[in-house]
Amino acid sequence: MISTAIPLIIAAAAPSVYAAATQPTSAGTGPGTFEIIGESGVSAQQLFLGGPNTVYIIDKVQNNKATINGHPAWATEYDLTTNTVRAMDVVTNTFCAGGATLGDGRMLVVGGNQAVVPGGDSLNSSVPNVYGNGDGGQAVRTLLPCEDKTCNYVESTMQKRRWYPTLEPLSDGSAILIGGNMYGGFVNSQGNNEPTYEFWPSRGSILPLRILETTLPANLYPLTWLMPSGKLFIQTNWAAELFDPDAGVEDPLPDVPHAVRTYPASAATVLLPLTPGNNYTAKVLMCGGSDLQPAQWTAGLDMTQVAASASCVTMSPDVDREWHEDDDLPDGRVMGNFILLPDGTIWLGNGANVGTAGYGTEPWTKGDSYADMPLYSPLIYNPDAPAGSRFSSEGMSPSTIARMYHSTATLLPDGAVFVAGSSPHPDVVLDNTMYPTEYRVEKFYPWYYAKRRPEPTGVPTTLGYGGDSFDILLSKTDLNEDGATALEQTKVVVIRTGFSTHAVNFGQRYLQLENTYTLADDGSATLHVSQMPPNANLFAPGPAWLYVVVNGVPSMGQKVMIGSGTIEVQEIKAVKALPEKSVPTGTKIPEKTETTAGNPDAAKNKESGAIPRMSLSGSGMLIGTLALGLVALGFL
């Protein structure tokens, strides 16, 4: 593997642990509400969380409000403390690029479209380059996020043109770059297809991927997740497979039922939380999309009359090669975004009830848009709820902004959801259209937002794969003076927020760490927490966010580096057993000890009688983790 000398996101002089976490700086507007907090400067076709106070926003080349170096900008840095932006200069056209985090802390943004002129047509020698843009088809851009407003994108190139490519972080901190096409279009086509994959940093060869040859035309942004086995689960158009990127072997799986989920059907998709309770089993959830057969995408249909699917399905391809039905959405939806929340639930927002992604000039479009009937109301999906009750809109108010094609969302360190974008047009259109180019930025405040947050101390700045555990301290106030009852509903979770574009958050992932605890006589507690499980396929190296969640209420997220901070094969250490649980004499503990997603106030645990100070073995919780380590080391 290739190693780099790029500096870590955490400087060498930084302490090994953070000071106590604090409270959000904003009070919000109430649980379940949206608040318009600022403007993005450029329309947010793509975005990613870079630091505690910074979101990076990327658009295609168009006539945006923000300017830089004498031309419209198509990238900004959004300051979460002031709700202002800094325009950033990206040299090449990032239209429909893909992105992923790297193991050294950089964000990678690849591909895009040809240079364009006002109105979105391709630049040619007969017209001036008013927008000052270059061809982005083979462009690679990297950014090491910063908090001092000095960082900028560094440009290089890859081997193939890729428009609408998929990126997925890998176990050594590199990324795989999959598919796309060469020169764009509403859907893919034989002469335009790029049915190959490559790696960044480059490993040399460009290799074929057969599933992209047989799934035209709706196979752009193929949905891809790294599985614990090290294989990639790929779903595109109707097809699915497990793909071994090292051996180049493709293993077909059953077709996805009910609907196409990939762009431009653009279902909401997410890898569900990986937890000790589910033995870190990777399960993918897909909701919505469009029930269209291959020939229908190019048959001249009025897409605004195509009803969005309400179906939801899951698959755990490492352990079960079949699709399973899940609860339907209350309304069909395309272009929805699933966002993993620290409490273990998943927020669903954005999108429309009819149509598909895309825009055009056909007479049936809705002001250029191929979709109509925007969905303003968010939903919460609870993976731990019984079948039939996993989706809820209880206690949530609708947004006032239509988030259509080219909308985005991401989790923030304070546990709110950052929502932006929508521009279903070839260039900026602000007036006299159904769905104008949007610059307004919203925050959505989950149920826990205004509650007092835990203020843990001792959160490390880095996490490895296996090795010694670490301790996090919680005060009596952090535990709501509820002792062991609160501790049994306390978890430490690591979240990668991903790169958001086109209803996908590439690389988004949630993993709960193993923990036990010692409850002190004064009501404070020490959490004993394991490092990452000893398998880098579960959660690839690179920057992420750690939250301590007590009774469903998360601390402020703190940025941690997973792994070595270098793109290389990661060191896997033996897991050290956690100290046993310990509680004072006379402490009551609940009978149910497994943490669940969401607000636990809805279902209080039963309590047992008083018991003497005792230790409850945590060794059983390590069995699944040790097995994963053996798999990673090649012993199982």
mmCIF file of C-alpha atoms in Angstrom, residues 37 123 152 227 336 479 516 635:
data_model
loop_
_atom_site.group_PDB
_atom_site.id
_atom_site.type_symbol
_atom_site.label_atom_id
_atom_site.label_comp_id
_atom_site.label_asym_id
_atom_site.label_seq_id
_atom_site.Cartn_x
_atom_site.Cartn_y
_atom_site.Cartn_z
ATOM 1 C CA ILE A 37 -29.537 29.911 9.747
ATOM 2 C CA LEU A 123 -17.178 25.602 -23.445
ATOM 3 C CA ASN A 152 -7.632 25.259 -0.209
ATOM 4 C CA MET A 227 -18.503 -4.955 4.268
ATOM 5 C CA GLY A 336 -34.309 11.607 0.179
ATOM 6 C CA LEU A 479 -26.053 10.800 34.394
ATOM 7 C CA THR A 516 -18.433 -1.268 30.785
ATOM 8 C CA PHE A 635 -7.558 -17.096 10.995
#
